[in-house]
mmCIF file of C-alpha atoms and ligand atoms in Angstrom:
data_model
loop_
_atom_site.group_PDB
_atom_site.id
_atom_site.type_symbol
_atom_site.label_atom_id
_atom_site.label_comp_id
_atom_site.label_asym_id
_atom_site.label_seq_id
_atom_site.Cartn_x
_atom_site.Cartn_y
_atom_site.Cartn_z
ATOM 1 C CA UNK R 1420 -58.544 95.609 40.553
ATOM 2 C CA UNK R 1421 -57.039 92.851 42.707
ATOM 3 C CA UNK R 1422 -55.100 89.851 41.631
ATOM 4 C CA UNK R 1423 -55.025 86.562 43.530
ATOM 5 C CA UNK R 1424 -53.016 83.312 42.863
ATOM 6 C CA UNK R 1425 -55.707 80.675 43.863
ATOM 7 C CA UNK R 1426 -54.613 76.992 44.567
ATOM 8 C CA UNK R 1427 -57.115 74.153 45.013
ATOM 9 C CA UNK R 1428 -56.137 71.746 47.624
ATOM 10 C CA UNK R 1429 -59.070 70.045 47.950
ATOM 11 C CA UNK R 1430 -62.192 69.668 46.385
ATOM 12 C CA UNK R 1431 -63.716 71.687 48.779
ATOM 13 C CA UNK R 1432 -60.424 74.317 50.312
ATOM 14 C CA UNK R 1433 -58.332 76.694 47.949
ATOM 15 C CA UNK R 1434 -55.960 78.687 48.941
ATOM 16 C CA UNK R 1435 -55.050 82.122 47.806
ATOM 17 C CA UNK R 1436 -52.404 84.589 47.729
ATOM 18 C CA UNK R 1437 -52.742 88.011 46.585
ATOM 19 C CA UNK R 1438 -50.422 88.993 43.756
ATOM 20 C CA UNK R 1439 -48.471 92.182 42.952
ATOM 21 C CA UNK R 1440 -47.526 91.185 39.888
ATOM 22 C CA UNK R 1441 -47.312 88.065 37.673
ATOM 23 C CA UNK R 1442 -44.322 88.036 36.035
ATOM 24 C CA UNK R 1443 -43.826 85.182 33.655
ATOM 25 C CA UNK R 1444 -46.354 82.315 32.043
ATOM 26 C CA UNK R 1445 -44.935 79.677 30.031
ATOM 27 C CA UNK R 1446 -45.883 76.512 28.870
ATOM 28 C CA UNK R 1447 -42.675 73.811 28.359
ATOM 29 C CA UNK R 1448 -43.006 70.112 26.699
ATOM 30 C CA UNK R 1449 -43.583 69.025 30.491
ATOM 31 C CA UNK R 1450 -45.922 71.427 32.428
ATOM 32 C CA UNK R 1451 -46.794 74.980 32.617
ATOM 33 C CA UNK R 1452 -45.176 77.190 34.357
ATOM 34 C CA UNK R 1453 -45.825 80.917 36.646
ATOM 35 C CA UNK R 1454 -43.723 82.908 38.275
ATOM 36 C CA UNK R 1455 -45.833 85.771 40.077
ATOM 37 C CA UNK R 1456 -44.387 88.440 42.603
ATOM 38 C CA UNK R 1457 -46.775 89.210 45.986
ATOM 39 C CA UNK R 1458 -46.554 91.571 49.054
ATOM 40 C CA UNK R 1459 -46.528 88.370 51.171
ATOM 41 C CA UNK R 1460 -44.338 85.614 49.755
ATOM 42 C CA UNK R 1461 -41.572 87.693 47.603
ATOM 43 C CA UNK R 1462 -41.515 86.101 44.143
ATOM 44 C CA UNK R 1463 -43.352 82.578 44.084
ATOM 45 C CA UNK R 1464 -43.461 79.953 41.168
ATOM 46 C CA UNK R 1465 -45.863 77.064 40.233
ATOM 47 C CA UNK R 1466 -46.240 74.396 38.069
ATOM 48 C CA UNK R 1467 -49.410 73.245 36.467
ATOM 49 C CA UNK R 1468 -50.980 75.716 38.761
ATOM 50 C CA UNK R 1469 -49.554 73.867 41.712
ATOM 51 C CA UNK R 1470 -47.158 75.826 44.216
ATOM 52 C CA UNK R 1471 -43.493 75.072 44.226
ATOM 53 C CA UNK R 1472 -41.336 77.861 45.738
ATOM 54 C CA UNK R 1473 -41.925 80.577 47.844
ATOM 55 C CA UNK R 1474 -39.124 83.244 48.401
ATOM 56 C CA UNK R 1475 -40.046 83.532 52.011
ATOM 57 C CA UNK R 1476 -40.853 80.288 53.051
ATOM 58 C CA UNK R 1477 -38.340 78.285 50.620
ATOM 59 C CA UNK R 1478 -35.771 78.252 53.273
ATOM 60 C CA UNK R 1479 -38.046 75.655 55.905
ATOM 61 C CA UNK R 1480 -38.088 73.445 52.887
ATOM 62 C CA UNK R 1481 -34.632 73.454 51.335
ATOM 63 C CA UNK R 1482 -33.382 73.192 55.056
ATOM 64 C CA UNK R 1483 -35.001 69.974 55.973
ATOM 65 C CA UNK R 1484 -34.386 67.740 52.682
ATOM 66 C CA UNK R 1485 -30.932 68.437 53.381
ATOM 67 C CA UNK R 1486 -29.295 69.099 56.698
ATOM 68 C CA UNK R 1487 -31.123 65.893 57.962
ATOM 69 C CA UNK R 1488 -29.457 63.749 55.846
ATOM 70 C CA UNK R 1489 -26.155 65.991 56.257
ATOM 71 C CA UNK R 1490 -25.912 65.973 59.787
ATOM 72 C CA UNK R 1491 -27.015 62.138 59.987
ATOM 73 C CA UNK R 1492 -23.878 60.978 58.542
ATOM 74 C CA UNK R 1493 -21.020 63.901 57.571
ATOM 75 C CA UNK R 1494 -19.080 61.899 55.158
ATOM 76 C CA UNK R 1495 -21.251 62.120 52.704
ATOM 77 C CA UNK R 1496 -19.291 63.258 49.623
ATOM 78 C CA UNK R 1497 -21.752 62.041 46.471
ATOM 79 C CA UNK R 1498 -25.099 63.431 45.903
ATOM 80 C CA UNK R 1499 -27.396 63.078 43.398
ATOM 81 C CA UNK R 1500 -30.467 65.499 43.526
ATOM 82 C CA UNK R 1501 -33.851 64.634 41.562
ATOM 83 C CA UNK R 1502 -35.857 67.292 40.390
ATOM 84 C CA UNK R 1503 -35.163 70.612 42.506
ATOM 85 C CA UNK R 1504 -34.695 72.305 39.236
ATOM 86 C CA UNK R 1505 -35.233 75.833 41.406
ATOM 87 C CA UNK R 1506 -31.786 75.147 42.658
ATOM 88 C CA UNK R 1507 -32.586 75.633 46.736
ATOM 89 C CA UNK R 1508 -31.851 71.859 46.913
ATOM 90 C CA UNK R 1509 -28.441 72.244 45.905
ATOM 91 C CA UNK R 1510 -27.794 75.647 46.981
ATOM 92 C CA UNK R 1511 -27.941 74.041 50.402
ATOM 93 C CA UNK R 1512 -25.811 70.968 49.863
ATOM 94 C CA UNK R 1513 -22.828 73.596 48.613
ATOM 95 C CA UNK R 1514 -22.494 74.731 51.768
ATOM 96 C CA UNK R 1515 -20.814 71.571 53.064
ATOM 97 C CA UNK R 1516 -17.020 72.049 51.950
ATOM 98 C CA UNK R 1517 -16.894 67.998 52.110
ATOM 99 C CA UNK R 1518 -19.257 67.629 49.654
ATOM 100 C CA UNK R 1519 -17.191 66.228 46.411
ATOM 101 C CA UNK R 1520 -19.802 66.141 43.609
ATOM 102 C CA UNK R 1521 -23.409 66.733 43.008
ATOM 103 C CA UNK R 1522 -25.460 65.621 39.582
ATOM 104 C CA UNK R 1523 -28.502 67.162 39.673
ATOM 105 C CA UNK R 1524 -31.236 65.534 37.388
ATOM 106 C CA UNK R 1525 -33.959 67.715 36.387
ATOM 107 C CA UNK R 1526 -36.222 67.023 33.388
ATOM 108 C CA UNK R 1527 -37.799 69.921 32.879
ATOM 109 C CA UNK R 1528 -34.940 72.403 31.518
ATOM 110 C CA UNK R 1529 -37.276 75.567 31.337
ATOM 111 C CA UNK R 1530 -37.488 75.691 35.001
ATOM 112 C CA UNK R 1531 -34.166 75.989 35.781
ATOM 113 C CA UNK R 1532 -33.918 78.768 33.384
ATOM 114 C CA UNK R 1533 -36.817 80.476 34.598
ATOM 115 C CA UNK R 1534 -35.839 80.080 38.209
ATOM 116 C CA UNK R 1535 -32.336 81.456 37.300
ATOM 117 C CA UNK R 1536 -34.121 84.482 36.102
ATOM 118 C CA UNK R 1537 -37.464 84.963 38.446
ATOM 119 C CA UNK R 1538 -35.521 83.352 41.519
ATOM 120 C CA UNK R 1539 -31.836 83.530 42.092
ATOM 121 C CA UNK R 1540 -32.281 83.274 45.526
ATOM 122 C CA UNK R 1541 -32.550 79.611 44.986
ATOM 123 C CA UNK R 1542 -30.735 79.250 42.176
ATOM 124 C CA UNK R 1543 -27.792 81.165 43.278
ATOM 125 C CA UNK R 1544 -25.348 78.028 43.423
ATOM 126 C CA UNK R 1545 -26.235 75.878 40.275
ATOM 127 C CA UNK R 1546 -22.942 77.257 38.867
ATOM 128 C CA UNK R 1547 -20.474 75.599 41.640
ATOM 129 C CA UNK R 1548 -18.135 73.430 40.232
ATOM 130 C CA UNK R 1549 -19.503 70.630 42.112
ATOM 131 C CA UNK R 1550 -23.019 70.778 40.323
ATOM 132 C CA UNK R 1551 -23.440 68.735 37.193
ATOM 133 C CA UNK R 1552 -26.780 69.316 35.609
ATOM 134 C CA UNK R 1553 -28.984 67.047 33.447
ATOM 135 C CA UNK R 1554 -31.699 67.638 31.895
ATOM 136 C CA UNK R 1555 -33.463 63.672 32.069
ATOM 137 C CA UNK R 1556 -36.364 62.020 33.434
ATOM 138 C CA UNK R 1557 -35.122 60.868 36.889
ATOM 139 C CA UNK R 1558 -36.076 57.391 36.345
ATOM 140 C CA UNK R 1559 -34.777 56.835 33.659
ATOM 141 C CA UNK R 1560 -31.172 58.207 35.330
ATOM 142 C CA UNK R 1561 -31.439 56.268 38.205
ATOM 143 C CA UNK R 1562 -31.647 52.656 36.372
ATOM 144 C CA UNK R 1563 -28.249 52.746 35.371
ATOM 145 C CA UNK R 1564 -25.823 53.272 38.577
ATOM 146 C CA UNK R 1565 -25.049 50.992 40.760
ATOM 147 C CA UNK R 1566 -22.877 51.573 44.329
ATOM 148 C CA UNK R 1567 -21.991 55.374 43.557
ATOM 149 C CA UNK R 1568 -24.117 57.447 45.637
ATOM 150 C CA UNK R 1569 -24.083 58.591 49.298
ATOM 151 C CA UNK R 1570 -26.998 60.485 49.765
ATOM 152 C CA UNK R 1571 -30.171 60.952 46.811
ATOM 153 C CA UNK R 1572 -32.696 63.247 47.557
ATOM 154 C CA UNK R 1573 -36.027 63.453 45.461
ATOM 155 C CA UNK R 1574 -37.374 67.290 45.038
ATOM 156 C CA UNK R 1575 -40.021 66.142 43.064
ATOM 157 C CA UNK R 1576 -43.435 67.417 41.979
ATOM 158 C CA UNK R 1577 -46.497 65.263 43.223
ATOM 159 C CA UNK R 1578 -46.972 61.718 41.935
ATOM 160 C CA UNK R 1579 -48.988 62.899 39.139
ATOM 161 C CA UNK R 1580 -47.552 64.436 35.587
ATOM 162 C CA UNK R 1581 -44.100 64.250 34.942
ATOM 163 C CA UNK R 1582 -43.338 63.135 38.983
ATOM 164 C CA UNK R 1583 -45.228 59.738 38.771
ATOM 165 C CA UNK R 1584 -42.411 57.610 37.872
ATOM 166 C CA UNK R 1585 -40.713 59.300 41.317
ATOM 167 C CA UNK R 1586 -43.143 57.597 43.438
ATOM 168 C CA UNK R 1587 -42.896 54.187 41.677
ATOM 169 C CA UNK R 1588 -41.384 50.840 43.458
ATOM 170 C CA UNK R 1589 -38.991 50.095 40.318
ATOM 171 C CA UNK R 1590 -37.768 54.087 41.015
ATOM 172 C CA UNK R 1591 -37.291 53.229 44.982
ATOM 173 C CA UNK R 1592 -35.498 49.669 44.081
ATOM 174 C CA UNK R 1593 -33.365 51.526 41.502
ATOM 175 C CA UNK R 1594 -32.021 54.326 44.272
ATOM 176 C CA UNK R 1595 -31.124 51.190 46.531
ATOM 177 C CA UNK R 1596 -29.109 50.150 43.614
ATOM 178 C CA UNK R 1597 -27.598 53.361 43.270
ATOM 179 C CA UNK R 1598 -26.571 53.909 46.354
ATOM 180 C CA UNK R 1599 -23.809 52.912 48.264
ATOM 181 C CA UNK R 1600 -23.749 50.319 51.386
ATOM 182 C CA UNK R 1601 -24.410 52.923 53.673
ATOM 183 C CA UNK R 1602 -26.106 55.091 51.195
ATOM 184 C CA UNK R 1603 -29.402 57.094 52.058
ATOM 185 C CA UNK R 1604 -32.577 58.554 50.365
ATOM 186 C CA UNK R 1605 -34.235 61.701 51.282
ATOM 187 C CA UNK R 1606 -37.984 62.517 49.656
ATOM 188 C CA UNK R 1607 -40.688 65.186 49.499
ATOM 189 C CA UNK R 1608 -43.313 62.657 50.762
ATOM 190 C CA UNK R 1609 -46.063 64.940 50.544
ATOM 191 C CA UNK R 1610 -48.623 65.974 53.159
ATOM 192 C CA UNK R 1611 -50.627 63.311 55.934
ATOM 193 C CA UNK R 1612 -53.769 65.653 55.951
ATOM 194 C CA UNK R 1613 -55.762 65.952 53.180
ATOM 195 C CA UNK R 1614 -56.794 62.772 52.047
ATOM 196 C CA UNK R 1615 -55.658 62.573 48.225
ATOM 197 C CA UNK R 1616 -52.211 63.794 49.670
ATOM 198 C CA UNK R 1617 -52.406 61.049 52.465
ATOM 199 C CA UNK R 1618 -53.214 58.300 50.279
ATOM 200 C CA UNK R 1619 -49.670 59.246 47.907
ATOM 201 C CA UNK R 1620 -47.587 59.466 51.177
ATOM 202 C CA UNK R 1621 -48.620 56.088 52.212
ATOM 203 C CA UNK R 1622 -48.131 54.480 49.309
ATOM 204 C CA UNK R 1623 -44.633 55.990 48.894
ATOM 205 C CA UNK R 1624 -43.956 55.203 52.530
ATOM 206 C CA UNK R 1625 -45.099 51.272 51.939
ATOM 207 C CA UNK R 1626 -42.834 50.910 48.682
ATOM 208 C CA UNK R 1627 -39.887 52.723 50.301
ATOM 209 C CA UNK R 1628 -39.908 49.823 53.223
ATOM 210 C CA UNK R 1629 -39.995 47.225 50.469
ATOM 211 C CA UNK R 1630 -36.517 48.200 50.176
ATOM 212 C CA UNK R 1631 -34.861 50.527 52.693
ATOM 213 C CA UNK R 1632 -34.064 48.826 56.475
ATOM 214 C CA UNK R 1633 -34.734 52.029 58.027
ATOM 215 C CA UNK R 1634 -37.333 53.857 57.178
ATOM 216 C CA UNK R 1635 -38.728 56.726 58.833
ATOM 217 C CA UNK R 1636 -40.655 60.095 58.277
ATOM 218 C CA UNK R 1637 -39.748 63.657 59.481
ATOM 219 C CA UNK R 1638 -42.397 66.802 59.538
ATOM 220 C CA UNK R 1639 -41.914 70.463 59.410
ATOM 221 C CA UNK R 1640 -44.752 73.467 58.450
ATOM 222 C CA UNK R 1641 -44.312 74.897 55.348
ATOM 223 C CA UNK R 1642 -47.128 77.527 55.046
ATOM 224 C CA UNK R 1643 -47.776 77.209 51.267
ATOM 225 C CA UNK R 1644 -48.286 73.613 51.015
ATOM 226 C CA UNK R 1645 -51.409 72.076 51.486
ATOM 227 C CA UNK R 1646 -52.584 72.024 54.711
ATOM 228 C CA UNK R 1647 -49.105 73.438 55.789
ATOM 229 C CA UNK R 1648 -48.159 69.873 57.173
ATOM 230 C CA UNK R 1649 -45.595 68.383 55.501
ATOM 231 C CA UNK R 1650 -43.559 65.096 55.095
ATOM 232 C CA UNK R 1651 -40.477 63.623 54.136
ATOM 233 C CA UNK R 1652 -39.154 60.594 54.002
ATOM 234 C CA UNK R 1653 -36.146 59.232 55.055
ATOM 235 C CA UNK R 1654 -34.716 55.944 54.193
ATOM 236 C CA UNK R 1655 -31.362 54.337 54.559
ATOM 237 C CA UNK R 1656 -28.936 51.518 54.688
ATOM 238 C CA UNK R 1657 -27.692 51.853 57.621
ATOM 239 C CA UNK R 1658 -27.643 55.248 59.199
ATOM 240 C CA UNK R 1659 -30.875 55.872 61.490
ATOM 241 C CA UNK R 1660 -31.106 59.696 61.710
ATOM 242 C CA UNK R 1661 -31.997 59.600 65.891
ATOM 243 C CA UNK R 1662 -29.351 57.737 66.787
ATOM 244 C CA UNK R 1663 -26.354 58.005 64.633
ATOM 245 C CA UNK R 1664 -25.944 62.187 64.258
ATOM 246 C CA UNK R 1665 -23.418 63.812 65.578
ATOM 247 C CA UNK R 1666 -25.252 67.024 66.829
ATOM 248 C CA UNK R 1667 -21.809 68.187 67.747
ATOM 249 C CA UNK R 1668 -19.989 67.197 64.988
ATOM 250 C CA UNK R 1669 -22.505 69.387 62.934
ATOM 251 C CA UNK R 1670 -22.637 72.721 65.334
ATOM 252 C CA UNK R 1671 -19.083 72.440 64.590
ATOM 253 C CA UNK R 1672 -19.665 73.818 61.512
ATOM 254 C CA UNK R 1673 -21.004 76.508 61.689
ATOM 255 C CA UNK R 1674 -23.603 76.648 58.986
ATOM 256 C CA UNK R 1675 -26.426 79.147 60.203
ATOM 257 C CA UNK R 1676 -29.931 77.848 59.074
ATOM 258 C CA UNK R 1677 -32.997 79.477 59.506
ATOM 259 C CA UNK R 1678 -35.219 76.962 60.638
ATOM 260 C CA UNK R 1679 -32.937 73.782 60.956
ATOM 261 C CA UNK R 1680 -30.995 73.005 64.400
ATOM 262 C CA UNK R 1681 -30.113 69.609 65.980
ATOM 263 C CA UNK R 1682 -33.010 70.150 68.320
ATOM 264 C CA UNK R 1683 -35.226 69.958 65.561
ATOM 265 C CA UNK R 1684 -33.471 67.042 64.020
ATOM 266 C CA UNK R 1685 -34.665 65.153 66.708
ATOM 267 C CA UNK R 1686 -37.807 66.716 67.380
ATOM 268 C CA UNK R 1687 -39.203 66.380 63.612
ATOM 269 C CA UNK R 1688 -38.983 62.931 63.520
ATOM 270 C CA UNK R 1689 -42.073 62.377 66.562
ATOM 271 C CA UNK R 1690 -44.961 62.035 64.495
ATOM 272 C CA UNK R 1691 -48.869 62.578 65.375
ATOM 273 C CA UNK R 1692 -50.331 60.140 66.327
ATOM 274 C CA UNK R 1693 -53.013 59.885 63.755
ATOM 275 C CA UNK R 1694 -49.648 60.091 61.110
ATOM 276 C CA UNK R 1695 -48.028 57.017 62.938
ATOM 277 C CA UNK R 1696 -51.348 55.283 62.115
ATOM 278 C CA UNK R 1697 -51.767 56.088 58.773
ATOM 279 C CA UNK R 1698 -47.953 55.415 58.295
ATOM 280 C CA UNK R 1699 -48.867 51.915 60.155
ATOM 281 C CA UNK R 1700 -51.380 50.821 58.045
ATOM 282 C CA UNK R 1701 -50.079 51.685 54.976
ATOM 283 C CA UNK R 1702 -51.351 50.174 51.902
ATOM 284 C CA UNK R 1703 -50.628 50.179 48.113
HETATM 285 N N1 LIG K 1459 -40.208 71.948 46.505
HETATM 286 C C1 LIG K 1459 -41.133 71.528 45.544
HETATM 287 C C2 LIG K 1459 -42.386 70.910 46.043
HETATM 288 O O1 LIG K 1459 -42.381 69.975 46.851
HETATM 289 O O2 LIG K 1459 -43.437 71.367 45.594
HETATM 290 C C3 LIG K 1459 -40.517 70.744 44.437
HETATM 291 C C4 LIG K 1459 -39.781 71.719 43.605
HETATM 292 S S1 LIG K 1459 -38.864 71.204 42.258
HETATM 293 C C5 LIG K 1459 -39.227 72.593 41.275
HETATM 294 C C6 LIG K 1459 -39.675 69.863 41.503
HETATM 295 C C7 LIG K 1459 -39.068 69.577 40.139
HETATM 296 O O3 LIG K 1459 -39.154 68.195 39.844
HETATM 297 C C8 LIG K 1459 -39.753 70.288 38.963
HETATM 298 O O4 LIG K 1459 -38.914 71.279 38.456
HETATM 299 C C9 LIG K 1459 -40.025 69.189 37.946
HETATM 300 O O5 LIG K 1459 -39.772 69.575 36.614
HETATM 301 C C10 LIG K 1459 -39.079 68.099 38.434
HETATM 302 N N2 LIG K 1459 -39.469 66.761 38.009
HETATM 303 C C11 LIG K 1459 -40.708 66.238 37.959
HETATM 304 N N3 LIG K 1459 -40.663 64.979 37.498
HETATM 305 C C12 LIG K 1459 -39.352 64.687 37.260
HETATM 306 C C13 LIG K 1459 -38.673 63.535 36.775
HETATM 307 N N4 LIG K 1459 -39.337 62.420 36.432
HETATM 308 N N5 LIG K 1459 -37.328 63.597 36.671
HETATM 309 C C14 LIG K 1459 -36.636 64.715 37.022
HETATM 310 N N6 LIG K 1459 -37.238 65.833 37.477
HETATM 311 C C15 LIG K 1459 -38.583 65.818 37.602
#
């Protein structure tokens, strides 16, 4: 007997991976959850039968949300993470020795117990002393700071379920608030391809301006995503990610990534031209 892990992207496309071995099922007060092992992806999880995390393809993710930001401006010292409750988010921002502090706010305190379990390859640094963890609703966390943060990135879920609120103008206006003069925001900003997923990123994209000055998108192919074309948004104060890194400043360093490089900093950020029109005429 065979056992696939089917995902429906579209009405009409699903995608499936073949499965070794599921190995947990739960259902928490926010979403369901699966963990499943395959031949071709390591250990994978999903919520509400949507895919999150693959072990092998995690790393093209988790690399973009944050050595973009990271490299675009390398003071950055206070981080707040939404969602990314599989820990690759922050496992990533640890490596930066000048990072000071990092709350993570997850709402959903099952999967970062499950992912601690099923996935410590991404959850391998949720215990550095740097990492404060709460378990809230991220828009509810966000209405209350004001001028504290350098950097927030938003691993979210889609804007449907517990993730709506993530995608909403009163969230976007509230991470101004929170961050600092020459703070900047970093979102999953889902995919330009599929037309359901299109329609999201455009809307995020047109409440983002609203607020941000600069305002841009980056790509980068993540194979398990829908239609393996996928966005993020980046939006800032001040710093604009072409012109202000310091690609030197960050080889310095030393970090080795898998799939992130200074070339690609650049590179990620020239769009399709189909994208830059959908971008363009982005409505609400
Ligand atoms: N890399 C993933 C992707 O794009 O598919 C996202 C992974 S991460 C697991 C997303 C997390 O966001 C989930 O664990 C979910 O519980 C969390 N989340 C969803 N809505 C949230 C909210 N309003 N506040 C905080 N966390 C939220």
């Amino acid at each position: 007997m065979e056992l696939w892990y089917t995902e429906q992207h579209t009405a009409n496309v699903r995608f499936s991976i073949k499965v070794d071995k599921p190995l947990y099922t739960g259902q928490s007060e926010f979403q369901r959850i699966d963990v499943f092992n395959s031949h071709e992806f390591g250990n994978f999880f999903t919520l509400d039968g949507l895919m999150m995390v693959t072990e092998k393809d995690e790393f093209i993710y988790h690399d973009m949300i944050v050595h973009v930001p990271m490299a675009t401006n390398p003071k950055i010292k206070n981080v707040l993470v939404i969602g990314a409750g599989d820990g690759g988010t922050v496992r990533e921002l640890t490596r930066y020795s000048t990072l000071e502090h990092i709350d993570m706010v997850e709402i959903d305190k099952m999967v970062v117990d499950v992912c601690r379990e099923y996935l410590p390859q991404t959850a391998c640094k949720l215990d550095d002393p740097r990492v404060k963890i709460y378990f809230e609703d991220g828009l509810k966390f966000v209405r209350s700071k004001e001028n504290v943060y350098d950097l927030i990135i938003v691993d979210s879920t889609d804007p449907f379920g517990p993730g709506e609120g993530l995608f909403t103008r009163e969230f976007y206006g509230n991470c101004f608030k929170a961050l600092k003069e020459d703070g900047i925001l970093v979102n999953q900003h889902e995919s330009p391809y599929y037309g359901e997923y299109a329609k999201s990123m455009q809307r995020a994209h047109k409440r983002i301006r609203e607020f941000f000055p600069v305002c841009r998108v980056y790509q980068a192919h993540i194979p398990t995503y829908p239609s393996g074309h996928w966005l993020f948004g980046f939006a800032s104060k001040k710093f604009d990610p072409l012109t202000d890194i310091d690609e030197q400043a960050w080889n310095s360093l030393g970090l080795k990534t898998k799939y992130y490089n200074t070339e690609i900093h650049k590179g990620c950020f020239a769009l399709p031209s189909y994208v830059k029109d959908l971008l363009l005429n982005a409505e609400d």
